[in-house]
Short mmCIF file of C-alpha atoms in Angstrom, two decimals:
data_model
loop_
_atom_site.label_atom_id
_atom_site.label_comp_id
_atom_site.label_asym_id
_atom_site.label_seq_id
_atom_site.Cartn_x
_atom_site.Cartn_y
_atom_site.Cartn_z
CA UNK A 1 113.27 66.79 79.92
CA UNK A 2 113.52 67.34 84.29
CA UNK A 3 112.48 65.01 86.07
CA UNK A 4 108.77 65.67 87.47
CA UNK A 5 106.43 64.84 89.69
CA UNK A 6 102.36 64.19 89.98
CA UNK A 7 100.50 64.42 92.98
CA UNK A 8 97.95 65.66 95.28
CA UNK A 9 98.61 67.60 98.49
CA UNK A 10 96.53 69.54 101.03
CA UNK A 11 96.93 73.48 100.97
CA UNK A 12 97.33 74.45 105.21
CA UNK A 13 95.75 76.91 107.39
CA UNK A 14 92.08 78.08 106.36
CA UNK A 15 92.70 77.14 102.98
CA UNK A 16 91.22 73.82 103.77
CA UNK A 17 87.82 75.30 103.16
CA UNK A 18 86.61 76.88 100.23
CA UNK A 19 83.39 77.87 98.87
CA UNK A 20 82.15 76.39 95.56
CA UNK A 21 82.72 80.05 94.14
CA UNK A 22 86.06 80.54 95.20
CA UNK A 23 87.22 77.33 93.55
CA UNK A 24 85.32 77.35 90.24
CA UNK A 25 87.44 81.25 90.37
CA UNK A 26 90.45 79.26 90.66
CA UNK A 27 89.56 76.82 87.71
CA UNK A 28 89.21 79.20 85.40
CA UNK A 29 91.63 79.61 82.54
CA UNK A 30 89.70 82.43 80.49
CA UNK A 31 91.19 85.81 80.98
CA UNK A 32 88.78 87.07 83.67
CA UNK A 33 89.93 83.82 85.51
CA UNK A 34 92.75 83.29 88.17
CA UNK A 35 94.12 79.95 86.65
CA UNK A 36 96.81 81.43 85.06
CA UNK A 37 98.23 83.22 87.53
CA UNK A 38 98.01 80.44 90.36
CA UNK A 39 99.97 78.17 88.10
CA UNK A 40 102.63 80.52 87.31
CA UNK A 41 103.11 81.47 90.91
CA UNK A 42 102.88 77.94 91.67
CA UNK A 43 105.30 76.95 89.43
CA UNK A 44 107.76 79.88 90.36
CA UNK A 45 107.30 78.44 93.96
CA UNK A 46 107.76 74.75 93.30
CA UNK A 47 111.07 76.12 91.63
CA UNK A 48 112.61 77.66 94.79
CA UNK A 49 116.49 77.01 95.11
CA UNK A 50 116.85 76.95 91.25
CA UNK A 51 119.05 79.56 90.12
CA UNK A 52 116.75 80.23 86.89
CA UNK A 53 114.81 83.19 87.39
CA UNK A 54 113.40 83.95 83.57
CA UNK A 55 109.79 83.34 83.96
CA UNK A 56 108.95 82.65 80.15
CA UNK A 57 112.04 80.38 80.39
CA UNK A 58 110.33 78.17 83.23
CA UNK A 59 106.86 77.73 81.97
CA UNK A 60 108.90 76.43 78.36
CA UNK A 61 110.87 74.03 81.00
CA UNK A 62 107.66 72.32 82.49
CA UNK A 63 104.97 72.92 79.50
CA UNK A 64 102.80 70.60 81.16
CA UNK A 65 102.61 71.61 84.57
CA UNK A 66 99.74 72.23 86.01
CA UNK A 67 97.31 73.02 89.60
CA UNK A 68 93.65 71.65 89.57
CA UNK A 69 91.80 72.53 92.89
CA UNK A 70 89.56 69.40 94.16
CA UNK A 71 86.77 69.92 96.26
CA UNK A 72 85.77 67.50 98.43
CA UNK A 73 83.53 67.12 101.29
CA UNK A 74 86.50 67.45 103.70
CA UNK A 75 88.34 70.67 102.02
CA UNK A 76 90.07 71.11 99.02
CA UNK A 77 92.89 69.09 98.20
CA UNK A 78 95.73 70.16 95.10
CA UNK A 79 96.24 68.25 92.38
CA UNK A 80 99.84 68.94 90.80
CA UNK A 81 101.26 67.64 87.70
CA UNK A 82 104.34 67.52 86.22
CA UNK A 83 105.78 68.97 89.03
CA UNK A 84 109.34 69.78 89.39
CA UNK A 85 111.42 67.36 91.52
CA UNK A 86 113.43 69.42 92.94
CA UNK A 87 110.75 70.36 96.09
CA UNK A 88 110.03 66.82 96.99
CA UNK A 89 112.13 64.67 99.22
CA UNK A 90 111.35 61.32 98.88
CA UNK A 91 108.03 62.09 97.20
CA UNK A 92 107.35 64.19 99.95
CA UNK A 93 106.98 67.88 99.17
CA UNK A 94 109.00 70.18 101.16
CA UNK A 95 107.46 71.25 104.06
CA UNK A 96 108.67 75.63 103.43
CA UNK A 97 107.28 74.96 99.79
CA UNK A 98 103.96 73.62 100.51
CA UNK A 99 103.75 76.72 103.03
CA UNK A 100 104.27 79.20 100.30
CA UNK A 101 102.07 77.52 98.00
CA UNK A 102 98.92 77.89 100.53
CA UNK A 103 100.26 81.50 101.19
CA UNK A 104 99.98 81.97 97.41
CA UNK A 105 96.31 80.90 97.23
CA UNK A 106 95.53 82.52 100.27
CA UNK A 107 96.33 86.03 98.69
CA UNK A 108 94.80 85.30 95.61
CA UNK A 109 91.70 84.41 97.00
CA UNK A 110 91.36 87.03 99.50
CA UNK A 111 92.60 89.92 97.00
CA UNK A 112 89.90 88.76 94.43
CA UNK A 113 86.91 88.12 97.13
CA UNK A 114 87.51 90.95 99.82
CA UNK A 115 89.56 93.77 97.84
CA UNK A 116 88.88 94.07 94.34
CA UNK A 117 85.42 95.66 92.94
CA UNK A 118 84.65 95.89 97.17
CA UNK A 119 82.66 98.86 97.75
CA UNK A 120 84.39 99.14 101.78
CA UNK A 121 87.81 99.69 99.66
CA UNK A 122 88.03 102.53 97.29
CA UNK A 123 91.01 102.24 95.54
CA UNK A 124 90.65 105.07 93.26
CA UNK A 125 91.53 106.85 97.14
CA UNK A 126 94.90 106.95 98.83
CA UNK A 127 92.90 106.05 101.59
CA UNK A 128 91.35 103.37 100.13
CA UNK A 129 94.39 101.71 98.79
CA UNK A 130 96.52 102.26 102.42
CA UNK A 131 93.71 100.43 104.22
CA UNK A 132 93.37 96.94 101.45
CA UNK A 133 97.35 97.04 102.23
CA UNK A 134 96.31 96.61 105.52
CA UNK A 135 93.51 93.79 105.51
CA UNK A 136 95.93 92.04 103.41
CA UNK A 137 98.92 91.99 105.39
CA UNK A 138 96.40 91.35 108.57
CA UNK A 139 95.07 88.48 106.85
CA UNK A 140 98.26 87.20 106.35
CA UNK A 141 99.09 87.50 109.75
CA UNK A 142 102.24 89.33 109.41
CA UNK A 143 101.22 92.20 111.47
CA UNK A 144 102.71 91.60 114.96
CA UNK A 145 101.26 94.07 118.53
CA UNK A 146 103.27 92.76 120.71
CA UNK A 147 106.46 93.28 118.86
CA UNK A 148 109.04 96.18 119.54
CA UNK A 149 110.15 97.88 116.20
CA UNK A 150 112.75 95.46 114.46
CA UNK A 151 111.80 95.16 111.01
CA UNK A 152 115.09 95.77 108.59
CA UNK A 153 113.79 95.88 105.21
CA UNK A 154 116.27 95.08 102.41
CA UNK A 155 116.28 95.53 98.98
CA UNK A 156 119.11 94.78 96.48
CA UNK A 157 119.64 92.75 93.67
CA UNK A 158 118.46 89.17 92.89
CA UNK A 159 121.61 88.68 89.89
CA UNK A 160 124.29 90.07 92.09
CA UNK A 161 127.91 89.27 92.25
CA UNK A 162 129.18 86.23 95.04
CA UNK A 163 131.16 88.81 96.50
CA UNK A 164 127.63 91.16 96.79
CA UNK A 165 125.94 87.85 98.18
CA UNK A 166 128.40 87.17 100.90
CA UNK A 167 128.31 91.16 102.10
CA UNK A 168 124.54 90.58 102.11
CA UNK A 169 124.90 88.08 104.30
CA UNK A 170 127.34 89.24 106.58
CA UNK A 171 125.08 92.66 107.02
CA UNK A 172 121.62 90.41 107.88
CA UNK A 173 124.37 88.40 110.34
CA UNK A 174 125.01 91.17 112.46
CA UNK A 175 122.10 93.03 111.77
CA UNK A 176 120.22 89.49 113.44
CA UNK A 177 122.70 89.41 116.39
CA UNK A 178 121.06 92.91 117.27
CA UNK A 179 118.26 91.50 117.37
CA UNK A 180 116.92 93.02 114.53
CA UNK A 181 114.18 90.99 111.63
CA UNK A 182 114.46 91.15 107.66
CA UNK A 183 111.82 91.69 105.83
CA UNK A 184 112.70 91.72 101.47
CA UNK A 185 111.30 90.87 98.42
CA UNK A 186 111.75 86.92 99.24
CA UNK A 187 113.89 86.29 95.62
CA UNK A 188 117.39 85.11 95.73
CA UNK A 189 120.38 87.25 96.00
CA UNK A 190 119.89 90.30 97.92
CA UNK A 191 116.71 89.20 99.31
CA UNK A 192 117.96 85.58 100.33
CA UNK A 193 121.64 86.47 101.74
CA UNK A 194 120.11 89.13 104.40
CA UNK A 195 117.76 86.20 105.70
CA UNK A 196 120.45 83.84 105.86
CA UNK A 197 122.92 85.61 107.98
CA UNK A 198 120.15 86.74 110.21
CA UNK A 199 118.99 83.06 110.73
CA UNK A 200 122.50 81.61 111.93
CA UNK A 201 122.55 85.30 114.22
CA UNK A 202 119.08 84.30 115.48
CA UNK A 203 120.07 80.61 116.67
CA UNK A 204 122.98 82.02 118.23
CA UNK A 205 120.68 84.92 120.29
CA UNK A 206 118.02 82.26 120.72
CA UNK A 207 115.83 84.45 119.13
CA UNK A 208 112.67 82.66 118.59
CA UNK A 209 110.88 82.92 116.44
CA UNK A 210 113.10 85.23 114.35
CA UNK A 211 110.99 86.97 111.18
CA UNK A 212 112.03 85.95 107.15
CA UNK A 213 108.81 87.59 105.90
CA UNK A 214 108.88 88.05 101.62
CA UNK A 215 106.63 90.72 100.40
CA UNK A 216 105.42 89.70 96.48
CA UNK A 217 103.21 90.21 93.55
CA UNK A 218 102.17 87.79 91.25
CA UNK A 219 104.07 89.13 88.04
CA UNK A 220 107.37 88.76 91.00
CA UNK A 221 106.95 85.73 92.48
CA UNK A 222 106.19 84.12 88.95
CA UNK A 223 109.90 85.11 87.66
CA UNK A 224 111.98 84.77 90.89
CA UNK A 225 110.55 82.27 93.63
CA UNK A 226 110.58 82.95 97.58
CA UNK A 227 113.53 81.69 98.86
CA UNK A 228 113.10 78.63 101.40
CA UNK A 229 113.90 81.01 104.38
CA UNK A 230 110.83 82.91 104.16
CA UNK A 231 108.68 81.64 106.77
CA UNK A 232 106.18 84.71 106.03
CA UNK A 233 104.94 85.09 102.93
CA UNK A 234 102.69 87.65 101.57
CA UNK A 235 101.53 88.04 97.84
CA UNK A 236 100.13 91.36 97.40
CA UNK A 237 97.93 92.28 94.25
CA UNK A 238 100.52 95.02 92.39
CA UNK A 239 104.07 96.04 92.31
CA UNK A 240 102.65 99.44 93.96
CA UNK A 241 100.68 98.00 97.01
CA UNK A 242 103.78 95.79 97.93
CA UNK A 243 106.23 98.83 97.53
CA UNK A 244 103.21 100.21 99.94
CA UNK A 245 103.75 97.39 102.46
CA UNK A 246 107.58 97.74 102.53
CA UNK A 247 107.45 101.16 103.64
CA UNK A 248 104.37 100.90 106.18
CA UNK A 249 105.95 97.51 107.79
CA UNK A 250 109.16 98.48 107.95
CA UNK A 251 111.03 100.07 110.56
CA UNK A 252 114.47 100.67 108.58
CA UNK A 253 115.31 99.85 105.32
CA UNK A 254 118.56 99.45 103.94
CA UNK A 255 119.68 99.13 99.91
CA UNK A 256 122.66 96.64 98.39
CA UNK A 257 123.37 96.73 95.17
CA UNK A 258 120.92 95.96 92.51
CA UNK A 259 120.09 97.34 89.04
CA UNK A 260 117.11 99.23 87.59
CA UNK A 261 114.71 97.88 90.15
CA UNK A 262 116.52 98.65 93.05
CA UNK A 263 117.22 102.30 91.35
CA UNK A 264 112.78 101.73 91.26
CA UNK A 265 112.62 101.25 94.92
CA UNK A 266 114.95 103.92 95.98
CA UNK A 267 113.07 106.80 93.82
CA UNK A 268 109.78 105.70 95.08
CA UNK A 269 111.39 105.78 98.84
CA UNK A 270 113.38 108.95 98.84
CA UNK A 271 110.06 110.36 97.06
CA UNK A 272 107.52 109.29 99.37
CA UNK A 273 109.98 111.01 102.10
CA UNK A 274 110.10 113.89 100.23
CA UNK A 275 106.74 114.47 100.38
CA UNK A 276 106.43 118.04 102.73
CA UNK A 277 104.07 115.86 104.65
CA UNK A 278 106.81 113.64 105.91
CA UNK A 279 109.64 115.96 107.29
CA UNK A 280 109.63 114.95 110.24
CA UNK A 281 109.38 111.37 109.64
CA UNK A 282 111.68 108.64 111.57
CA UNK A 283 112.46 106.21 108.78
CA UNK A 284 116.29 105.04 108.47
CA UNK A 285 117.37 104.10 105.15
CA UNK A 286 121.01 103.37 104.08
CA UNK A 287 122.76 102.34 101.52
CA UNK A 288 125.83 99.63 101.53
CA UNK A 289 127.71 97.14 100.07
CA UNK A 290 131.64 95.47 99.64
CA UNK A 291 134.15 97.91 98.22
CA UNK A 292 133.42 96.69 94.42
CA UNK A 293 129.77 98.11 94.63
CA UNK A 294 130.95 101.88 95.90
CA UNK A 295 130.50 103.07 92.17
CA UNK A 296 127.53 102.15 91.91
CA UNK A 297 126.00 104.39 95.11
CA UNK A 298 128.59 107.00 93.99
CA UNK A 299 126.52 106.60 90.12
CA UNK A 300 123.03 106.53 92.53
CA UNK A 301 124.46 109.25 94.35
CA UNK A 302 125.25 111.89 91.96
CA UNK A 303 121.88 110.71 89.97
CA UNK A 304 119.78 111.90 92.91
CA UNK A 305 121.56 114.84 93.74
CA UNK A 306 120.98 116.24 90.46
CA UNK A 307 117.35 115.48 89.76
CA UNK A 308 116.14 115.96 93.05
CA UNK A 309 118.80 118.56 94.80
CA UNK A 310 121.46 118.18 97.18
CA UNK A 311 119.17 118.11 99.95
CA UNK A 312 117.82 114.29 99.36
CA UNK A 313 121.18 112.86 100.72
CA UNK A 314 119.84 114.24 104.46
CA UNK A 315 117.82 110.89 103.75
CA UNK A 316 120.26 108.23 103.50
CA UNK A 317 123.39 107.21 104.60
CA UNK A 318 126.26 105.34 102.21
CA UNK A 319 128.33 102.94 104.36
CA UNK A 320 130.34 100.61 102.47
CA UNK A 321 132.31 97.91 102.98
CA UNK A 322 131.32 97.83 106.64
CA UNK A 323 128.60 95.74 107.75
CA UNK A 324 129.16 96.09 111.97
CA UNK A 325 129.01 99.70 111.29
CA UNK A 326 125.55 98.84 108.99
CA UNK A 327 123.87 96.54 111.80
CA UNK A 328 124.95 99.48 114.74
CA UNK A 329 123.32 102.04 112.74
CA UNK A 330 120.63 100.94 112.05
CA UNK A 331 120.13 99.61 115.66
CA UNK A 332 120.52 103.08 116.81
CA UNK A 333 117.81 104.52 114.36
CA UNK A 334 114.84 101.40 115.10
CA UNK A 335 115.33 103.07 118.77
CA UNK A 336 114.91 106.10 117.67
CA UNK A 337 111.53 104.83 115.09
CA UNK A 338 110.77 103.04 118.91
CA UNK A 339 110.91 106.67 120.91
CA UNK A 340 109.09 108.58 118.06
CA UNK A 341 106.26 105.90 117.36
CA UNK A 342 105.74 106.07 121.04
CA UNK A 343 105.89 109.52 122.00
CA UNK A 344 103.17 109.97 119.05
CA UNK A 345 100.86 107.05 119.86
CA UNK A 346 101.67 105.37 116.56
CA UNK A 347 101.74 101.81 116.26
CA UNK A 348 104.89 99.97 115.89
CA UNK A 349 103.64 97.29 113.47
CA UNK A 350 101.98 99.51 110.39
CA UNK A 351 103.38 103.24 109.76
CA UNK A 352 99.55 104.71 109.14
CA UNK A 353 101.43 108.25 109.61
CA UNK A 354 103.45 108.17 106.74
CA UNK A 355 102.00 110.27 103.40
CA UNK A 356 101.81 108.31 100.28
CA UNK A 357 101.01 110.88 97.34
CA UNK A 358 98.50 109.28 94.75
CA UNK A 359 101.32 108.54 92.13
CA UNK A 360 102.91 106.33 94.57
CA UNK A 361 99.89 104.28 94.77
CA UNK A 362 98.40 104.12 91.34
CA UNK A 363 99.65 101.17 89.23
CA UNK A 364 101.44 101.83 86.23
CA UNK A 365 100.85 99.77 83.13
CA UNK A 366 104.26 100.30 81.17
CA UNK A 367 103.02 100.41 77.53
CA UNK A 368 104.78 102.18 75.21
CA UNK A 369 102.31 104.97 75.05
CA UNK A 370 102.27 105.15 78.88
CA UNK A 371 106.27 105.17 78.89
CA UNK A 372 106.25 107.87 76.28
CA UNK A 373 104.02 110.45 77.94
CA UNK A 374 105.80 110.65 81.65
CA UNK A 375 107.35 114.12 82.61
CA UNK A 376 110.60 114.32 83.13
CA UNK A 377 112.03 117.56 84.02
CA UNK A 378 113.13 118.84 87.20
CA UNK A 379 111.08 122.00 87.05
CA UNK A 380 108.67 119.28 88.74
CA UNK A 381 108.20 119.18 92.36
CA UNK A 382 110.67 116.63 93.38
CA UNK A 383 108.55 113.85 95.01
CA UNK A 384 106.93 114.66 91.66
CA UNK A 385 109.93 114.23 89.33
CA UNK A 386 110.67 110.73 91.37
CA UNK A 387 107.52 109.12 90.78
CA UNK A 388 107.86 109.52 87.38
CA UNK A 389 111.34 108.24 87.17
CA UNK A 390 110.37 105.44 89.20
CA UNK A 391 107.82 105.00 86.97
CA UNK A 392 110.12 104.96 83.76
CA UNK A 393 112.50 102.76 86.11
CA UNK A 394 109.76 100.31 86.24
CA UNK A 395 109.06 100.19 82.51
CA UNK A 396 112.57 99.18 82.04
CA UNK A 397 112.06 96.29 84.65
CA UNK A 398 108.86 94.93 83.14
CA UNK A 399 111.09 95.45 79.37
CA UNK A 400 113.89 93.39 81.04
CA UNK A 401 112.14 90.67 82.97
CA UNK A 402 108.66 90.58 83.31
CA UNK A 403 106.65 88.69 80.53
CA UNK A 404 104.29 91.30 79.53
CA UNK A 405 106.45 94.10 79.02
CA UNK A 406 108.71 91.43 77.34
CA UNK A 407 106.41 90.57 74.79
CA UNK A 408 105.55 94.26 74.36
CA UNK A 409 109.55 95.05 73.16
CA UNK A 410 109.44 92.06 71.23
CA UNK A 411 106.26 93.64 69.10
CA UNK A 412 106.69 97.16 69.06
CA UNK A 413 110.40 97.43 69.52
CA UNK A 414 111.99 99.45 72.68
CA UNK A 415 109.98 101.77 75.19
CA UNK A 416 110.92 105.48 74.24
CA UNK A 417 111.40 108.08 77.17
CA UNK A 418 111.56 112.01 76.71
CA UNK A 419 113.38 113.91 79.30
CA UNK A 420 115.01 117.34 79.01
CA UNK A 421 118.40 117.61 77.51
CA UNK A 422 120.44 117.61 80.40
CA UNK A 423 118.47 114.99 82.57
CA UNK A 424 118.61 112.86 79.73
CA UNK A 425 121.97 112.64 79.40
CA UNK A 426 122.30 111.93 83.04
CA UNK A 427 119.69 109.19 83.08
CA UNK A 428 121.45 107.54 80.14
CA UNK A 429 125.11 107.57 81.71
CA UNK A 430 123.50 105.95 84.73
CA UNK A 431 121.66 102.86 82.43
CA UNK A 432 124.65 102.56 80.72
CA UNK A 433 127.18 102.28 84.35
CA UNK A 434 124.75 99.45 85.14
CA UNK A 435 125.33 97.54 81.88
CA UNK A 436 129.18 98.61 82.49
CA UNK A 437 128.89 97.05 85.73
CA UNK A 438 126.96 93.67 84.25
CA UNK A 439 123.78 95.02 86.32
CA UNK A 440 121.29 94.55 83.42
CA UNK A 441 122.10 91.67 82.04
CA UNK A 442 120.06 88.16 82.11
CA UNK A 443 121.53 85.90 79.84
CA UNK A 444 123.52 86.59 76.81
CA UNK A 445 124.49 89.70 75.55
CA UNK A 446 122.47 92.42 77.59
CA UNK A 447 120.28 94.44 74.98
CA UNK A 448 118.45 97.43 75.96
CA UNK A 449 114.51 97.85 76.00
CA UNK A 450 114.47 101.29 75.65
CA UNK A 451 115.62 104.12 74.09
CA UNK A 452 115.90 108.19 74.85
CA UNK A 453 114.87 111.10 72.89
CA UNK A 454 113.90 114.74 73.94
CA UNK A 455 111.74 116.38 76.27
CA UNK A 456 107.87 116.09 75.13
CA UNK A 457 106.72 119.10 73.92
#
C-alpha cells in the first residue's frame, strides 16, 4: 500500500466561511450530493506530479481516502485521510496543492449555489450559458482589466512523446520571452511543458506575475491533476462551458499534438469560427510540433479539408518543428487581437463578440443511444457537421478515459457511429493513424470503444 497521510488543513481565500447549507451540500454522499465529486477532484489534486492519470485506477490506489468539511466557529477547516504523501513536505502540505484544493471547492460551491437551477442564468439560452462562464471565471478572479491581450492558449496531449514534451516546452519558452501568458487544460504533458518554458522565460523578462491559469471540469481534473505550475485554477461545471472559457479568455491558441481530444478541441474551434457570424473574427490559432508529429497535422489536415472544405485551412497555420517562428507568430497576431479589440470597443479580457451556436454550448451525455443518433454527413452546414464530430470525438474520450463512459463500454460493449460511406472511411483511417502513432493508448494493448457502421437512415 502508498504511504498516506491524515490531517486537517484550512481551505484559503473566502473559503474560510461557509454557511451551514453549503457544507451539509458538501457532506453529502447520496447522488444529489457533491461528496463524491469533491473527493475525486481532491484526490486527483493531492496526486499532482504522479504520472498516473487513470482515474478509476487512483480511487482503487487510496480506497480509503477521504474529505470531511468541519465547521467551526472560526471557518471551516478540512479533514483529509489517507492522503497521499506525495503533496506533503515534512507533514506540511504543499503550499500550490492546498491552493488548488480551495480553488476546487470554491467552484463547486459557487457553480451549485449561484449557477445551477438560478433563475438570473438561463442555460437552456446561449446567452444564458456565455454569461455563468463569465460569473465563474470572475469569481475566480482570472479575469484581468488592466492587462494587454497575452493569453496563449494551448492544447495538446497529456500522454505525449518526451520528444513532444520538450517541443512543448521550448514553444511556451519563447512564447514567455515575448511576453506572452499560457493558459491550458492544467494536466501534464502538453498542458504542463507550455507553462514550464514560459516560467524560466518569465524570470528571465522579470515578468511578474507571469499567468499559469488551468481551465477544468470535474470529470478532468478527477483523471489528470493540475500541474503544480498552475497558479490559476478554475473548475468549470462541464466539458462545454470550459471549451467556452478557452475560447472567450484567450487571445491565441495554439495545438501540439494530442489524440482524440485534441482532434475534440480543434472541431469545436475551427467550428465556432466557422460560424458566418464570426468572419471577421481576430482569433490566431496554429498548429505545431517537432518533426515526428508532422503526420499527424498532415492526418488533421486532410481530415478537415474534406469534411469541412478547403476553405477551413484560412483558419490555422501548421508550423512545425519551429518554435521561434511559433512564439513570433503568434506575437504578431495578439497585436493584431490588441488593434481589433480596440478599434471595436471590445474588452481584452473576455471575447463577448465571438458567436457560439447552441450545439457548442449544450452538454453532451455520450450514451450509446446519444452516440448512435449524431449526423454525420457533409451535406450539413459545416459548423454543423463539426459539432457533431466533436461530439462523436468526445464520446470516444469519455469511452477511453473518463469513468462513466468507461463503465458504459464495459456494459453495453463499444459506442456505434453512422456516417456516410465516404466520411466514414475517412474518420476511421484517422482513429486508426492515432493508434498507429500510439495516440490512443493508456496502458496495455490499446482497444477501441467504438465501432463504425453506415449512415442513419
Amino acid at each position: 500500500m502508498p504511504e498516506t497521510i491524515s490531517t486537517t488543513i484550512s481551505p484559503e481565500g473566502s473559503l474560510e466561511i461557509l454557511s451551514q447549507h453549503e457544507v451539509n451540500r458538501l457532506r453529502d454522499s447520496s447522488q444529489t450530493g457533491l461528496h463524491e465529486m469533491l473527493r475525486r477532484c481532491t484526490l486527483a489534486v493531492l496526486n499532482s506530479g504522479n504520472p498516473m492519470d487513470d482515474g478509476l485506477a487512483l480511487l482503487e490506489t487510496y480506497p480509503n481516502f477521504d474529505i470531511e468539511l468541519l465547521q467551526q466557529d472560526r471557518g471551516v477547516r478540512l479533514k483529509l485521510t489517507d492522503a497521499p504523501a506525495e503533496a506533503f513536505v515534512d507533514g506540511r502540505m504543499i503550499r500550490g496543492i492546498r491552493e488548488h484544493i480551495s480553488s476546487v471547492l470554491r467552484d463547486i460551491v459557487y457553480v451549485y449555489n449561484e449557477i445551477q437551477n438560478q433563475s438570473r442564468f438561463d442555460l437552456a439560452t446561449g446567452e444564458g450559458t456565455t454569461n455563468a462562464v463569465f460569473h465563474i471565471l470572475r469569481k475566480a478572479g482570472t479575469l484581468k482589466p488592466s492587462r494587454d491581450p497575452s493569453l496563449v492558449v494551448c492544447w495538446g496531449g497529456h500522454s505525449i512523446s518526451r520528444e513532444e514534451y520538450e517541443y512543448t516546452k521550448d514553444v511556451g519558452y519563447h512564447l514567455g520571452l515575448r511576453d506572452l501568458d499560457i493558459c491550458t487544460g492544467c494536466g501534464p504533458g502538453a498542458m504542463k511543458g507550455p507553462m514550464k518554458g514560459a516560467n524560466v522565460a518569465h524570470a528571465k523578462q522579470r515578468r511578474y506575475p507571469g499567468r499559469y491559469l488551468g481551465v477544468s471540469e470535474p470529470g478532468i481534473i478527477a483523471a489528470e491533476a493540475p500541474n503544480p505550475i498552475v497558479n490559476e485554477l478554475v473548475v468549470m461545471p462541464d466539458i462545454e462551458k470550459r471549451l467556452e472559457a478557452f475560447v472567450r479568455l484567450g487571445h491565441g491558441i495554439i495545438v501540439f499534438p494530442g489524440g482524440v481530444g485534441t482532434a475534440e478541441e480543434i472541431l469545436y474551434l475551427l467550428g465556432i469560427l466557422l460560424h458566418p457570424d464570426n468572419t471577421d473574427m481576430e482569433l490566431p490559432v496554429v498548429f505545431t510540433g517537432p518533426a515526428s508529429a508532422a503526420e499527424y497535422f498532415q492526418r488533421i489536415d486532410e481530415f478537415l479539408v474534406y469534411t469541412l472544405g478547403e476553405s477551413v485551412r484560412e483558419l490555422y497555420q501548421i508550423i512545425i518543428d519551429d518554435p521561434t517562428e511559433v512564439a513570433r507568430t503568434m506575437r504578431a497576431n495578439i497585436d493584431k487581437v490588441t488593434e481589433y479589440r480596440r478599434a471595436r470597443q471590445d474588452a481584452f479580457y473576455y471575447n463577448w463578440r465571438l458567436t457560439i451556436a447552441r450545439n457548442f454550448q449544450e452538454p453532451f451525455v455520450p450514451t450509446h443511444e446519444a452516440m448512435a443518433s449524431l449526423a454525420l454527413n457533409r451535406e450539413l452546414p459545416k459548423h454543423e457537421l463539426a459539432a457533431n464530430l466533436r461530439r462523436a470525438f468526445s464520446g470516444i474520450v469519455a469511452g477511453n478515459v473518463k469513468e462513466q463512459g468507461i463503465r458504459a463500454i464495459e456494459a453495453h460493449g463499444p459506442f456505434r457511429l453512422h456516417a456516410e460511406a465516404d466520411l466514414m472511411e475517412k474518420l476511421d483511417a484517422l482513429l486508426t493513424s492515432f493508434v498507429a502513432q500510439g495516440r490512443m493508448k493508456l496502458a496495455g494493448d490499446y482497444v477501441p470503444c467504438y465501432t463504425l457502421g453506415g449512415a442513419v437512415a
